[in-house]
Amino acid sequence: MTQNTTPSPRPDSSGGDARGPQYRYNAQLADTIELKWQAWWDAHNTFVVKNPGEPGFDASRPKFYCLDMFPYPSGAGLHVGHPEGYTATDILCRFKRMKGCNVLHPMGYDAFGLPAEQYAIQTGVHPAITTKKSIETFRRQLKRFGFCYDWSREVATIDPEYYKWTQWIFLKLYSTWYDPAFQRRDGGVGSGRPITDLVGELERGVRGIGPSGEIVALESGNVLSGSAIGIRRWHELSDRERRAVIDDQRLAYIGEQTVNWCPKLGTVLANDEVIDGKSERGGYPVLRKPLRQWMFRITAYAQRLLDDLDTINWPSSTKTIQAEWIGRSEGAEIDFGIIDAPKGVEPFLRVYTTRPDTIFGATYMVVAPEHPLVEQTLRHPRPETNITALRAYVEQARNRSDIERQESKVKTGVFTGIHALNPATGQKIPVWTADYVLMGYGTGAIMAVPAHDERDYEFAKKFDLPIRDVIYPRLVEGMRYYTEHNRDHEQQPESWVSSLADFLGLLTTRNAGSEQFAAIMADVLRRRDEGESADSWEAAIDVLLSDAAAVSNRRGATKAIWLEAIEDLGLDDPADLRHRFENASFYAVSGNAYTGPGHAVNSAGNDVSLDGLGVDDAKQRITQWLDAQGIGNRKVNFKLRDWTFSRQRYWGEPFPIVFDAHGNHYPVSDAALPVRLPELSDYAPIESEDPLPLLGKARDWMNTTAGAAGVSPDALPPSTPVTRETNTMPGSAGSSWYFLRYCDAHNSDRFISREAESYWMDGGVDFYIGGSEHAVGHLLYSRFWHKVLYDLGEVSSREPFAKLFHQGLITSFSYQRADKTLCPNDQVDEVSEGVYIERATGAKLSPVVAKMSKSLKNVVNPDDVIAEFGADTFRLYEMYMGPLEQSKPWNPRDIAGCFRFLQRAWRLCVDEETGNLRATETTSPDLEKLLHRMIHKVGADIERLAFNTAIATMIEFVNAGTSATPTLTRHQIGRFALCLAPFAPHLCEELWSKLGHATSIANEPWPSVDDSLLRDDSVELPVQIAGKVRARVTVAANATEETIRAAALADEKVIAFLADKSVQKVIIVPGKMVNIVAK
RNA sequence: GGCCCCGUGGCGAAACUGGCAGACGCAUGGGACUUAAAAUCCCUUGUCCCGCAAGGGACGUGUGGGUUCGAUUCCCACCGGGGCCACCA
């Protein structure tokens, strides 16, 4: 064990002690037993599971597909976090096998990726070599834990026989388009379809191409009228145009998009690989850069990825994270006319907004610096354009990294010199550019409504743009909004405001005071009706809020309280006052944008008026109007962006794509897969401002012919010179489908056979466990690929993972100095019980929980723990630490407790001197009863993944068995071993064989439980008097309420307690308790 | 800043649907065995108070309120810790 990982010296109960009886359960014995059974399992293929159609497959059993997130094999080997999830699934799988399931429990390695490449660069050893070595280490360690994986199904993403199919799936996506109107086989609308279908439909004239390249459906009799409104047909297009149309529809496409570019790593990164503007690996700065990259059209699946979250059993937090990442919002797209548009620019500017109801408040517009309008304006400036400033701003915005953007959220921007027309007000409004508007979302342009959007408000204040209020909240709405936002305020209270403060006091104390309230309300309403200025209203509200602390415990209930207070008045006509009160409105403007609910004001134009409508109604009305004018429509938008799939590095899957001299791309035919990763001796990244894929260094590989690359001769003549795609796929490629490959790991004809798929993947993976850090990466990408494969009929389930679970992080102890910095554990001394000092300074330190890290020297190496206690103890400890989903600190002191438990369990069953079984002929009924209860509870606890309490139950049983005479019979030892076997499989195999069995305990059925032994004949019920337990009565388990009542009231202590009281009520919960209410 | 999760002994925790708070383990103190130590086994241990003792009482699940016969559990607010997102119009 690593030194000083514990708050105190190592326990003396170390398993390494070889003294004592010859057959005592110690580290040596554990080691012997464990290695023996691991070899036995391997030799007997104990955990190899058959596929449908194979000899020995039992179709009558239900299937259980249990999946661990496969590890990324690093040079450091397993850390203690890996076996936590792996042990949990191992227990579950062993249990399910005993319960009669066909269990698929596979393991593999996610071995392509940046860390391996960087490690190789550091060490100068080729990543293929270091990765293979890491895999061997991982495999050896995993086997040493005795996990019941079916090793015959092991896969590694770097194996050409594996990535052949990764490339094949890529080509599937490449040759698929999304038809949003297609009826799916699951009844939904919208589906991925083979791109050949699209070509066929275009050729037949069922579809045409719209003005901006979009695919449109043409009714058969309507073809001519279609062409009349700018729709072109397939036969009208040149080959080049046809190719462009088709390439535009592919789910895998080359897109010119703003991507995350990391110069230091020399590659682009996906959105989930960028954390706080820095690369997830290495923490290097990431820039936004428009680049031509392979992209996946995951956005086509956004709605389905969102909707189907409802159909899967995942942690709700993970579902929420995915839903927020997908980021659906409803709003409208609106075209604003551009006045005197520059050449080459459409005469309108399209914006997206979720608040079309505020259009009358749109006093200016903003476009992203990357917006085409800006570029055109620089080329053809208007008189008011300040070219120098505009150009400088665009330059600066481009070079600003994400971190810089995030660090200073101060609004910046420049007027473009362009003006647009607000279609609702008919007013001329300026168009600005600013980097708070993002090109990647919506249309890259907004209508700015400073009165009702915080960002627009900030911008308008800074650049002195007009602010127009168009939403007033009703008094109640406003109160709630302001209370919740707890605004700052500066105004001095007006004279009459003190009456409102009184009102506040009234609300707080809730003492009637109806006359006072009525007077206040009348005063308030009079002032409103007499047209008091907005300022006085506002100030009143602000004062109210300044006393918000007094009503802090009523926050959120504000409206209810106000209304209740009105009801309490007992006025002649409270309904009228209440009505007036609710419908009073006030101005919101006070150093802030008002984004809460309310109704439209100042919103009447020549053609349309929204005045008086609530926000929702106003949205509907204005959208209808815009639609009728032909300048707007309802629109749903998503935050989700298409998935950047190219990486400019070496250690990844090559794309099965080549380019001809014109830059057209062609797929490598299936028969020519895999496209093997070429050997490279120099794979250091090229640090640059522009992407330079490393595979470009493999000249002979890159430059080839269509025939040699395996492009279909129908697409290109074999002798055509082509260059291969030199980007590689990201790490998430191989992990997006590995769970499918396990089902049929050695199939060379298909990525998975249909039989294996429909059996194992029926309803998806039954149980999937892994860390929550993959919530928006792997777990979203896998769902996307799976849905595409589903649409194409390649898989039968809509979702890959039916049930998902996240294990908690295993942390460690570290030591904190007075200044809150952490002191590495190897520089800490424990001078007395619980007192720690830093060796160098002698300063006191306090123990704290911290993440395991090399620098803190608090990393625990699983190999050391196994050497000291054995794998069974290790497994047991990690499961006993606490709830699986919780993060919990590793405390070596506690391991001894689990070790001692196994030792006692062993001693209970085996004579430590002779090694023989020490079963008794008879046993006590109590022990038998306890055994049944244990079996029942352990089974139930495994099902609900409460391994810690299952273990506690077994400890209780062993403790009871140890102190009982006679102890356990052979039959009881057998059933106890069966129960413990999922947790400590090696020890239990040994017990099982000592009982005379020649077969593995792993294939035995789970012991049965006699339900009658789970119930007691009589129960002891606590008797509470006024909520405190004062006595206990013992009654028959099936006693009626009357019997229980009589027994409770007859109890001596109860009588004594009730001596000077009278019984008001007796509450009886049969089997639970009695509560006597007395005065 | 927004959203989500979590706060129970000296420590890890248990209490599954609102019904005996602290199972089980660690650590602690005491004892048995031993020449001694280790290992092992037994007992003790939420806090405070009364009692020589047996025993008894009060308080107690981050804080303050609420609902209920009854709250670790449900509701509201606050405090503390962790996670995710963060100019998405």
mmCIF file of N, CA and C in Angstrom, chain A residues 43 69 131 163 254 319 325 436 460 505 754 758 909 1026:
data_model
loop_
_atom_site.group_PDB
_atom_site.id
_atom_site.type_symbol
_atom_site.label_atom_id
_atom_site.label_comp_id
_atom_site.label_asym_id
_atom_site.label_seq_id
_atom_site.Cartn_x
_atom_site.Cartn_y
_atom_site.Cartn_z
ATOM 1 N N ALA A 43 -10.277 -22.238 -17.473
ATOM 2 C CA ALA A 43 -10.145 -23.557 -18.090
ATOM 3 C C ALA A 43 -11.519 -24.148 -18.424
ATOM 4 N N MET A 69 -19.032 0.615 -18.691
ATOM 5 C CA MET A 69 -18.329 1.496 -19.620
ATOM 6 C C MET A 69 -16.904 0.978 -19.729
ATOM 7 N N THR A 131 -0.126 1.136 -26.143
ATOM 8 C CA THR A 131 -1.533 0.824 -25.901
ATOM 9 C C THR A 131 -1.722 -0.676 -25.679
ATOM 10 N N TYR A 163 -12.373 -1.747 -36.007
ATOM 11 C CA TYR A 163 -12.626 -0.422 -36.599
ATOM 12 C C TYR A 163 -13.073 -0.518 -38.049
ATOM 13 N N ILE A 254 -19.286 17.147 -45.149
ATOM 14 C CA ILE A 254 -18.188 18.086 -44.914
ATOM 15 C C ILE A 254 -18.806 19.469 -44.842
ATOM 16 N N LYS A 319 -30.670 12.878 -17.550
ATOM 17 C CA LYS A 319 -31.661 13.236 -18.560
ATOM 18 C C LYS A 319 -31.766 14.753 -18.678
ATOM 19 N N TRP A 325 -28.675 20.278 -22.880
ATOM 20 C CA TRP A 325 -27.657 20.326 -23.942
ATOM 21 C C TRP A 325 -28.346 20.393 -25.304
ATOM 22 N N TYR A 436 -21.908 39.270 -28.593
ATOM 23 C CA TYR A 436 -22.831 38.561 -27.703
ATOM 24 C C TYR A 436 -23.900 37.833 -28.498
ATOM 25 N N ALA A 460 -27.882 48.269 -24.737
ATOM 26 C CA ALA A 460 -28.545 49.542 -25.038
ATOM 27 C C ALA A 460 -28.074 50.645 -24.106
ATOM 28 N N GLY A 505 -46.171 44.887 6.933
ATOM 29 C CA GLY A 505 -46.238 44.416 8.312
ATOM 30 C C GLY A 505 -47.509 43.620 8.550
ATOM 31 N N ARG A 754 -27.996 -10.450 -37.144
ATOM 32 C CA ARG A 754 -29.362 -10.043 -36.808
ATOM 33 C C ARG A 754 -29.912 -10.840 -35.634
ATOM 34 N N SER A 758 -31.081 -9.105 -32.225
ATOM 35 C CA SER A 758 -32.477 -9.072 -31.785
ATOM 36 C C SER A 758 -32.638 -9.790 -30.445
ATOM 37 N N CYS A 909 -17.227 -21.906 8.904
ATOM 38 C CA CYS A 909 -17.494 -23.067 8.046
ATOM 39 C C CYS A 909 -16.337 -24.054 7.989
ATOM 40 N N ALA A 1026 -48.042 10.922 23.327
ATOM 41 C CA ALA A 1026 -47.672 12.239 22.825
ATOM 42 C C ALA A 1026 -46.380 12.177 22.018
#
